[in-house]
mmCIF file of C-alpha atoms in Angstrom:
data_model
loop_
_atom_site.group_PDB
_atom_site.id
_atom_site.type_symbol
_atom_site.label_atom_id
_atom_site.label_comp_id
_atom_site.label_asym_id
_atom_site.label_seq_id
_atom_site.Cartn_x
_atom_site.Cartn_y
_atom_site.Cartn_z
ATOM 1 C CA MET R 1 18.588 -8.518 23.429
ATOM 2 C CA LYS R 2 17.574 -7.994 19.810
ATOM 3 C CA HIS R 3 17.995 -4.641 18.074
ATOM 4 C CA LEU R 4 15.456 -2.612 16.066
ATOM 5 C CA THR R 5 16.641 0.348 14.000
ATOM 6 C CA ILE R 6 14.063 2.884 12.804
ATOM 7 C CA VAL R 7 15.917 4.865 10.146
ATOM 8 C CA VAL R 8 15.424 8.564 9.425
ATOM 9 C CA PRO R 9 16.269 9.359 5.788
ATOM 10 C CA ASP R 10 17.345 12.863 4.844
ATOM 11 C CA GLY R 11 15.179 14.989 2.558
ATOM 12 C CA GLN R 12 11.760 13.478 3.193
ATOM 13 C CA ASN R 13 8.746 14.784 5.036
ATOM 14 C CA ASN R 14 6.804 11.992 6.685
ATOM 15 C CA ILE R 15 7.068 11.875 10.445
ATOM 16 C CA SER R 16 4.048 9.781 11.460
ATOM 17 C CA SER R 17 5.532 6.417 10.479
ATOM 18 C CA ILE R 18 8.662 7.215 12.513
ATOM 19 C CA THR R 19 6.940 8.374 15.695
ATOM 20 C CA GLY R 20 4.146 5.815 15.365
ATOM 21 C CA SER R 21 6.575 2.943 14.929
ATOM 22 C CA TYR R 22 8.670 4.056 17.886
ATOM 23 C CA GLU R 23 5.648 4.472 20.147
ATOM 24 C CA ILE R 24 3.902 1.204 19.275
ATOM 25 C CA TRP R 25 7.069 -0.909 19.366
ATOM 26 C CA SER R 26 8.005 0.657 22.715
ATOM 27 C CA ARG R 27 4.586 -0.314 24.079
ATOM 28 C CA ALA R 28 5.073 -3.887 22.831
ATOM 29 C CA ASN R 29 8.435 -3.962 24.583
ATOM 30 C CA LEU R 30 6.879 -2.701 27.824
ATOM 31 C CA PHE R 31 4.088 -5.298 27.678
ATOM 32 C CA TRP R 32 6.665 -8.024 27.064
ATOM 33 C CA LYS R 33 8.822 -6.835 29.973
ATOM 34 C CA GLU R 34 5.827 -6.912 32.302
ATOM 35 C CA LYS R 35 5.236 -10.568 31.319
ATOM 36 C CA THR R 36 8.812 -11.823 31.186
ATOM 37 C CA GLY R 37 10.860 -9.355 33.229
ATOM 38 C CA LYS R 38 13.023 -8.213 30.322
ATOM 39 C CA ASN R 39 12.877 -6.199 27.107
ATOM 40 C CA LEU R 40 13.007 -8.186 23.889
ATOM 41 C CA PHE R 41 14.302 -5.323 21.705
ATOM 42 C CA LYS R 42 16.560 -2.324 22.054
ATOM 43 C CA ILE R 43 14.920 0.347 19.903
ATOM 44 C CA GLU R 44 17.031 3.038 18.268
ATOM 45 C CA VAL R 45 16.136 5.796 15.831
ATOM 46 C CA ALA R 46 19.132 6.329 13.541
ATOM 47 C CA GLY R 47 19.923 8.678 10.677
ATOM 48 C CA MET R 48 22.716 10.358 8.779
ATOM 49 C CA SER R 49 22.012 13.825 10.209
ATOM 50 C CA LYS R 50 21.730 15.044 13.784
ATOM 51 C CA GLU R 51 18.327 16.552 13.008
ATOM 52 C CA VAL R 52 15.826 16.154 10.171
ATOM 53 C CA GLU R 53 13.011 18.677 9.712
ATOM 54 C CA TYR R 54 9.483 17.872 8.573
ATOM 55 C CA GLU R 55 6.524 19.850 7.275
ATOM 56 C CA ASP R 56 8.574 22.948 6.391
ATOM 57 C CA GLY R 57 10.301 23.017 9.757
ATOM 58 C CA LEU R 58 7.184 22.602 11.869
ATOM 59 C CA PHE R 59 8.527 19.357 13.344
ATOM 60 C CA ALA R 60 11.964 17.826 13.680
ATOM 61 C CA VAL R 61 13.407 14.418 14.572
ATOM 62 C CA ARG R 62 16.728 14.151 16.395
ATOM 63 C CA PRO R 63 17.852 10.518 16.017
ATOM 64 C CA HIS R 64 19.362 8.641 18.942
ATOM 65 C CA THR R 65 22.453 7.882 16.882
ATOM 66 C CA GLN R 66 24.023 7.836 13.424
ATOM 67 C CA ILE R 67 23.698 4.768 11.211
ATOM 68 C CA THR R 68 27.495 4.543 11.108
ATOM 69 C CA ALA R 69 27.432 3.816 14.835
ATOM 70 C CA ILE R 70 25.300 0.697 14.349
ATOM 71 C CA ALA R 71 27.471 -2.152 13.131
ATOM 72 C CA LYS R 72 24.747 -4.792 13.388
ATOM 73 C CA THR R 73 20.995 -4.758 13.893
ATOM 74 C CA ASP R 74 18.277 -7.407 13.703
ATOM 75 C CA LEU R 75 15.425 -5.454 12.123
ATOM 76 C CA VAL R 76 15.458 -2.226 10.096
ATOM 77 C CA LEU R 77 12.282 -0.195 9.636
ATOM 78 C CA ILE R 78 12.250 2.270 6.712
ATOM 79 C CA PRO R 79 9.556 4.961 7.085
ATOM 80 C CA SER R 80 7.393 6.449 4.370
ATOM 81 C CA LEU R 81 8.984 9.030 2.077
ATOM 82 C CA ASN R 82 5.612 10.545 1.113
ATOM 83 C CA HIS R 83 5.967 11.822 -2.467
ATOM 84 C CA ASN R 84 9.612 12.847 -2.029
ATOM 85 C CA TYR R 85 10.839 9.388 -2.968
ATOM 86 C CA ARG R 86 12.907 10.486 -5.986
ATOM 87 C CA THR R 87 14.705 13.156 -3.939
ATOM 88 C CA ALA R 88 15.120 10.781 -1.024
ATOM 89 C CA VAL R 89 16.659 8.072 -3.199
ATOM 90 C CA LYS R 90 19.197 10.547 -4.650
ATOM 91 C CA GLY R 91 20.095 12.046 -1.275
ATOM 92 C CA ASN R 92 20.413 8.878 0.825
ATOM 93 C CA GLN R 93 22.961 6.684 -0.928
ATOM 94 C CA ALA R 94 24.921 6.127 2.289
ATOM 95 C CA LEU R 95 21.740 4.961 4.030
ATOM 96 C CA ILE R 96 20.811 2.746 1.078
ATOM 97 C CA ASP R 97 24.253 1.117 1.169
ATOM 98 C CA TRP R 98 23.949 0.637 4.942
ATOM 99 C CA ILE R 99 20.546 -1.050 4.556
ATOM 100 C CA ALA R 100 21.938 -3.406 1.895
ATOM 101 C CA GLY R 101 24.889 -4.215 4.136
ATOM 102 C CA GLN R 102 22.684 -4.934 7.142
ATOM 103 C CA TYR R 103 20.535 -7.327 5.099
ATOM 104 C CA LYS R 104 23.674 -9.087 3.878
ATOM 105 C CA ASN R 105 24.732 -9.458 7.534
ATOM 106 C CA GLY R 106 21.429 -11.127 8.478
ATOM 107 C CA ALA R 107 19.103 -8.257 9.377
ATOM 108 C CA GLU R 108 15.493 -8.252 8.262
ATOM 109 C CA ILE R 109 14.213 -5.116 6.525
ATOM 110 C CA ALA R 110 10.685 -3.658 6.618
ATOM 111 C CA SER R 111 9.533 -0.685 4.546
ATOM 112 C CA VAL R 112 6.509 1.535 5.035
ATOM 113 C CA CYS R 113 4.532 2.916 2.082
ATOM 114 C CA THR R 114 6.919 4.759 -0.311
ATOM 115 C CA GLY R 115 9.879 3.663 1.808
ATOM 116 C CA THR R 116 9.808 0.766 -0.657
ATOM 117 C CA PHE R 117 11.656 3.046 -3.100
ATOM 118 C CA LEU R 118 14.697 3.074 -0.764
ATOM 119 C CA LEU R 119 14.431 -0.673 -0.307
ATOM 120 C CA ALA R 120 14.266 -1.218 -4.059
ATOM 121 C CA SER R 121 17.204 1.135 -4.608
ATOM 122 C CA ALA R 122 19.257 -1.057 -2.265
ATOM 123 C CA GLY R 123 18.767 -3.907 -4.762
ATOM 124 C CA LEU R 124 16.939 -6.060 -2.235
ATOM 125 C CA LEU R 125 13.662 -6.473 -4.124
ATOM 126 C CA GLU R 126 14.830 -7.671 -7.540
ATOM 127 C CA GLY R 127 12.813 -10.747 -8.492
ATOM 128 C CA LYS R 128 10.699 -10.404 -5.358
ATOM 129 C CA THR R 129 7.152 -9.306 -4.591
ATOM 130 C CA CYS R 130 6.420 -6.019 -2.826
ATOM 131 C CA SER R 131 3.701 -3.478 -2.159
ATOM 132 C CA THR R 132 3.608 0.305 -1.820
ATOM 133 C CA HIS R 133 1.047 3.104 -1.929
ATOM 134 C CA TRP R 134 -1.311 2.538 -4.865
ATOM 135 C CA SER R 135 -0.941 6.162 -6.022
ATOM 136 C CA VAL R 136 2.768 5.728 -6.888
ATOM 137 C CA ALA R 137 2.509 2.274 -8.445
ATOM 138 C CA GLU R 138 3.044 3.492 -12.003
ATOM 139 C CA HIS R 139 6.184 5.411 -11.077
ATOM 140 C CA PHE R 140 7.507 2.436 -9.103
ATOM 141 C CA ARG R 141 7.043 0.051 -12.020
ATOM 142 C CA SER R 142 8.807 2.430 -14.409
ATOM 143 C CA MET R 143 11.772 2.815 -12.037
ATOM 144 C CA PHE R 144 12.011 -0.853 -11.027
ATOM 145 C CA PRO R 145 10.627 -3.066 -13.824
ATOM 146 C CA GLY R 146 12.271 -6.198 -12.406
ATOM 147 C CA ILE R 147 10.189 -6.133 -9.221
ATOM 148 C CA ASP R 148 6.766 -7.768 -8.905
ATOM 149 C CA LEU R 149 4.661 -4.918 -7.486
ATOM 150 C CA GLN R 150 1.283 -6.015 -6.108
ATOM 151 C CA THR R 151 -0.550 -2.963 -4.798
ATOM 152 C CA ASP R 152 -3.580 -5.037 -3.779
ATOM 153 C CA ARG R 153 -1.454 -6.609 -1.036
ATOM 154 C CA LEU R 154 -1.351 -4.760 2.268
ATOM 155 C CA ILE R 155 1.731 -6.642 3.509
ATOM 156 C CA THR R 156 4.349 -8.782 1.771
ATOM 157 C CA ASP R 157 6.753 -11.111 3.568
ATOM 158 C CA GLU R 158 9.551 -12.711 1.571
ATOM 159 C CA ASN R 159 13.034 -13.827 2.649
ATOM 160 C CA GLY R 160 13.263 -11.409 5.554
ATOM 161 C CA ILE R 161 11.936 -8.473 3.524
ATOM 162 C CA TYR R 162 8.626 -6.898 4.529
ATOM 163 C CA THR R 163 6.733 -4.196 2.643
ATOM 164 C CA ASN R 164 3.312 -2.650 3.059
ATOM 165 C CA GLY R 165 0.769 -0.458 1.342
ATOM 166 C CA GLY R 166 0.080 3.203 1.795
ATOM 167 C CA ALA R 167 -0.170 5.814 4.510
ATOM 168 C CA TYR R 168 -1.427 4.647 7.913
ATOM 169 C CA SER R 169 -1.566 1.002 6.903
ATOM 170 C CA PHE R 170 1.920 0.912 8.472
ATOM 171 C CA LEU R 171 0.000 0.296 11.711
ATOM 172 C CA ASN R 172 -1.044 -3.083 10.341
ATOM 173 C CA LEU R 173 2.536 -3.851 9.311
ATOM 174 C CA LEU R 174 3.652 -3.105 12.878
ATOM 175 C CA LEU R 175 1.073 -5.496 14.348
ATOM 176 C CA TYR R 176 2.154 -8.145 11.846
ATOM 177 C CA LEU R 177 5.818 -7.753 12.823
ATOM 178 C CA ILE R 178 5.060 -7.586 16.551
ATOM 179 C CA GLU R 179 3.152 -10.847 16.328
ATOM 180 C CA LYS R 180 6.114 -12.443 14.532
ATOM 181 C CA LYS R 181 8.779 -11.065 16.866
ATOM 182 C CA TYR R 182 6.875 -11.186 20.182
ATOM 183 C CA ASP R 183 3.645 -13.211 20.062
ATOM 184 C CA ARG R 184 -0.062 -12.972 19.253
ATOM 185 C CA PRO R 185 -1.135 -11.701 22.699
ATOM 186 C CA THR R 186 1.346 -8.814 22.444
ATOM 187 C CA ALA R 187 0.004 -7.872 19.019
ATOM 188 C CA ILE R 188 -3.582 -8.036 20.300
ATOM 189 C CA TYR R 189 -2.651 -5.874 23.276
ATOM 190 C CA CYS R 190 -1.115 -3.217 21.002
ATOM 191 C CA ALA R 191 -4.136 -3.389 18.699
ATOM 192 C CA LYS R 192 -6.429 -2.707 21.634
ATOM 193 C CA VAL R 193 -4.321 0.075 23.150
ATOM 194 C CA PHE R 194 -3.893 1.914 19.848
ATOM 195 C CA GLN R 195 -7.274 0.798 18.443
ATOM 196 C CA ILE R 196 -5.925 -0.729 15.241
ATOM 197 C CA GLU R 197 -7.998 -3.223 13.282
ATOM 198 C CA MET R 198 -6.283 -6.620 13.356
ATOM 199 C CA ASP R 199 -5.524 -8.911 10.422
ATOM 200 C CA ARG R 200 -6.060 -6.581 7.486
ATOM 201 C CA HIS R 201 -4.525 -8.148 4.398
ATOM 202 C CA SER R 202 -5.645 -5.991 1.471
ATOM 203 C CA GLN R 203 -5.729 -2.344 0.442
ATOM 204 C CA SER R 204 -7.899 -3.043 -2.617
ATOM 205 C CA ALA R 205 -10.911 -1.106 -1.313
ATOM 206 C CA PHE R 206 -8.806 2.040 -0.966
ATOM 207 C CA ILE R 207 -7.370 2.069 -4.481
ATOM 208 C CA ILE R 208 -8.605 4.822 -6.818
ATOM 209 C CA PHE R 209 -8.014 3.436 -10.299
ATOM 210 C CA LYS R 210 -6.903 6.122 -12.744
ATOM 211 C CA GLY R 211 -5.339 3.944 -15.402
ATOM 212 C CA GLN R 212 -1.666 3.658 -16.272
ATOM 213 C CA LYS R 213 -0.900 6.394 -18.822
ATOM 214 C CA GLN R 214 2.852 6.865 -18.491
ATOM 215 C CA HIS R 215 3.814 4.846 -21.528
ATOM 216 C CA GLY R 216 4.654 5.645 -25.135
ATOM 217 C CA ASP R 217 2.169 3.427 -26.991
ATOM 218 C CA GLU R 218 -0.267 5.849 -28.623
ATOM 219 C CA MET R 219 -2.524 3.071 -29.904
ATOM 220 C CA ILE R 220 -2.974 1.710 -26.394
ATOM 221 C CA ARG R 221 -3.675 5.224 -25.102
ATOM 222 C CA GLU R 222 -6.493 5.485 -27.665
ATOM 223 C CA ALA R 223 -7.803 2.085 -26.591
ATOM 224 C CA GLN R 224 -7.736 3.182 -22.944
ATOM 225 C CA ALA R 225 -9.673 6.338 -23.830
ATOM 226 C CA LEU R 226 -12.305 4.285 -25.678
ATOM 227 C CA ILE R 227 -12.743 2.006 -22.663
ATOM 228 C CA GLU R 228 -12.956 4.920 -20.221
ATOM 229 C CA ASN R 229 -15.335 6.977 -22.378
ATOM 230 C CA ASN R 230 -17.722 4.064 -22.894
ATOM 231 C CA VAL R 231 -17.984 2.772 -19.348
ATOM 232 C CA HIS R 232 -21.766 2.355 -19.690
ATOM 233 C CA GLU R 233 -21.431 -0.033 -22.628
ATOM 234 C CA ARG R 234 -20.408 -3.652 -22.824
ATOM 235 C CA VAL R 235 -16.942 -3.568 -24.378
ATOM 236 C CA SER R 236 -15.838 -6.343 -26.710
ATOM 237 C CA ILE R 237 -12.057 -6.788 -26.654
ATOM 238 C CA GLU R 238 -12.206 -8.437 -30.089
ATOM 239 C CA HIS R 239 -14.043 -5.417 -31.472
ATOM 240 C CA LEU R 240 -11.533 -3.117 -29.820
ATOM 241 C CA SER R 241 -8.522 -4.890 -31.345
ATOM 242 C CA SER R 242 -10.124 -5.043 -34.817
ATOM 243 C CA ARG R 243 -10.811 -1.312 -34.612
ATOM 244 C CA PHE R 244 -7.044 -0.782 -34.538
ATOM 245 C CA ALA R 245 -6.444 -3.408 -37.241
ATOM 246 C CA ILE R 246 -4.367 -5.626 -34.963
ATOM 247 C CA GLY R 247 -4.722 -9.257 -33.976
ATOM 248 C CA ARG R 248 -6.151 -10.038 -30.530
ATOM 249 C CA ARG R 249 -2.964 -11.720 -29.313
ATOM 250 C CA ASN R 250 -0.715 -8.806 -30.312
ATOM 251 C CA PHE R 251 -3.246 -6.331 -28.916
ATOM 252 C CA ASP R 252 -3.254 -8.119 -25.560
ATOM 253 C CA ARG R 253 0.544 -8.249 -25.508
ATOM 254 C CA ARG R 254 0.933 -4.518 -26.211
ATOM 255 C CA PHE R 255 -1.802 -3.621 -23.712
ATOM 256 C CA ILE R 256 -0.173 -5.634 -20.924
ATOM 257 C CA LYS R 257 3.257 -4.183 -21.691
ATOM 258 C CA ALA R 258 1.899 -0.614 -21.571
ATOM 259 C CA THR R 259 -0.496 -0.817 -18.612
ATOM 260 C CA GLY R 260 0.343 -3.905 -16.594
ATOM 261 C CA ASN R 261 -3.220 -5.190 -17.129
ATOM 262 C CA THR R 262 -4.888 -7.270 -19.800
ATOM 263 C CA PRO R 263 -7.553 -5.338 -21.760
ATOM 264 C CA LEU R 264 -10.233 -7.300 -19.881
ATOM 265 C CA GLU R 265 -8.708 -6.485 -16.464
ATOM 266 C CA TYR R 266 -8.391 -2.828 -17.416
ATOM 267 C CA THR R 267 -12.011 -2.701 -18.569
ATOM 268 C CA GLN R 268 -13.168 -4.347 -15.355
ATOM 269 C CA ARG R 269 -11.200 -1.895 -13.197
ATOM 270 C CA VAL R 270 -12.588 1.118 -15.078
ATOM 271 C CA LYS R 271 -16.147 -0.140 -14.704
ATOM 272 C CA ILE R 272 -15.752 -1.045 -11.037
ATOM 273 C CA GLU R 273 -14.216 2.369 -10.296
ATOM 274 C CA ALA R 274 -17.304 3.992 -11.832
ATOM 275 C CA ALA R 275 -19.528 1.678 -9.770
ATOM 276 C CA LYS R 276 -17.643 2.574 -6.574
ATOM 277 C CA LYS R 277 -18.215 6.285 -7.165
ATOM 278 C CA ALA R 278 -21.913 5.652 -7.803
ATOM 279 C CA PHE R 279 -22.226 3.690 -4.565
ATOM 280 C CA GLU R 280 -20.422 6.453 -2.657
ATOM 281 C CA THR R 281 -22.441 9.395 -3.986
ATOM 282 C CA SER R 282 -25.894 8.209 -5.053
ATOM 283 C CA ARG R 283 -28.906 6.331 -3.749
ATOM 284 C CA LYS R 284 -29.019 3.993 -6.746
ATOM 285 C CA THR R 285 -29.680 0.330 -6.153
ATOM 286 C CA ILE R 286 -27.062 -2.293 -6.884
ATOM 287 C CA ASN R 287 -28.931 -3.347 -10.019
ATOM 288 C CA GLU R 288 -29.130 0.248 -11.269
ATOM 289 C CA VAL R 289 -25.409 0.759 -10.783
ATOM 290 C CA MET R 290 -24.695 -2.594 -12.385
ATOM 291 C CA TYR R 291 -26.599 -1.627 -15.546
ATOM 292 C CA ASP R 292 -25.002 1.820 -15.573
ATOM 293 C CA VAL R 293 -21.532 0.315 -15.873
ATOM 294 C CA GLY R 294 -22.423 -2.152 -18.582
ATOM 295 C CA TYR R 295 -23.186 -5.356 -16.668
ATOM 296 C CA SER R 296 -26.401 -7.343 -17.011
ATOM 297 C CA ASP R 297 -25.527 -10.383 -14.906
ATOM 298 C CA VAL R 298 -25.719 -9.824 -11.142
ATOM 299 C CA LYS R 299 -23.388 -12.705 -10.276
ATOM 300 C CA ALA R 300 -20.752 -11.609 -12.784
ATOM 301 C CA PHE R 301 -20.891 -8.025 -11.485
ATOM 302 C CA ARG R 302 -20.677 -9.150 -7.864
ATOM 303 C CA ASP R 303 -17.751 -11.484 -8.578
ATOM 304 C CA VAL R 304 -15.740 -8.838 -10.449
ATOM 305 C CA PHE R 305 -16.531 -6.179 -7.835
ATOM 306 C CA ARG R 306 -15.279 -8.437 -5.047
ATOM 307 C CA LYS R 307 -12.174 -9.417 -7.019
ATOM 308 C CA VAL R 308 -11.240 -5.744 -7.522
ATOM 309 C CA THR R 309 -12.212 -4.292 -4.129
ATOM 310 C CA GLY R 310 -12.189 -7.254 -1.761
ATOM 311 C CA MET R 311 -15.790 -6.435 -0.794
ATOM 312 C CA SER R 312 -19.265 -7.148 -2.134
ATOM 313 C CA PRO R 313 -21.208 -4.251 -3.727
ATOM 314 C CA LEU R 314 -23.563 -4.217 -0.728
ATOM 315 C CA GLU R 315 -20.687 -4.139 1.766
ATOM 316 C CA TYR R 316 -19.003 -1.319 -0.148
ATOM 317 C CA ARG R 317 -22.152 0.786 -0.351
ATOM 318 C CA SER R 318 -22.886 0.270 3.343
ATOM 319 C CA LYS R 319 -19.355 1.289 4.286
ATOM 320 C CA TYR R 320 -18.873 4.356 2.074
ATOM 321 C CA ASN R 321 -22.302 5.838 1.436
ATOM 322 C CA ALA R 322 -23.205 8.148 4.313
ATOM 323 C CA SER R 323 -26.880 8.301 3.349
ATOM 324 C CA GLY R 324 -27.134 4.540 3.732
ATOM 325 C CA ALA R 325 -25.443 4.403 7.099
ATOM 326 C CA THR R 326 -27.196 4.773 10.416
ATOM 327 C CA PRO R 327 -25.075 6.872 12.789
ATOM 328 C CA THR R 328 -24.551 5.426 16.248
ATOM 329 C CA PRO R 329 -26.167 7.856 18.709
ATOM 330 C CA LEU R 330 -23.768 9.475 21.121
ATOM 331 C CA PRO R 331 -24.472 9.090 24.823
ATOM 332 C CA ALA R 332 -26.444 11.949 26.329
ATOM 333 C CA GLY R 333 -24.360 14.485 28.191
ATOM 334 C CA ARG R 334 -24.546 17.869 29.773
ATOM 335 C CA PRO R 335 -24.603 20.811 27.353
#
């Protein structure tokens, strides 16, 4: 029988990815046993403490065992750390060392949301690709510059290391892993029981782009402000670089170093973020929104919008604008 370890770090306050992972994987195991007559995995929740409290003591998790009692496991699942990732990294060195040791001994490691910070601290992501919650991307890049962070990706899978995007997207990571470790019918069964949308691959539509500002290049900060304050205009990158008396190539290089985006990519993301908000909150047509954010070519606007969000402007408006949606009537019932 294979072994799954769901770890419980000290000093963090996210319980849903622990309980959710345990419940869904247990259901997959039960479904598999009904088909084959045996469990595929032994599932254990393991930590460094006998009890870990969450939400200011409202909830608590009492792990099955200590990590020191598990000499070998096949798959380690690291839960989300919410926004306590810095504290969690400092207070869980023994767990980090254990995770690194398990990977060295052949275990696969999966991290949920900001659990990627523990995974990165174990040295297992250097030179690799990973994802995490889009809201902490800037902090992640500053702490781990040698890792290729791709927040558009919902799930990454590289050399026995799995990561995923933010919050409840861990449900999609679980289905992905269950399909790999059990089979497709088991994953479909779990998707139906827990009503999880299958085969999601991107978190682009959920990203709120605020711009990367945690850098020390004042000139680039000024350039960012000019882009953001002139979202309704068509921005010329050549004009922008000449305004700061710097060549285009050097301007691009400094912009990428500071923000992680080229000036053109940054401009596109700012404009598309403004378009998203317009689609969410107004009754403006697609053409009206397009002109408002400085585009005059429908195809160009549609292509950039889809590249940034993974959806067409029409799909996005239909999904997120309540005034444009037609509610499904509830069945009649007794008062």
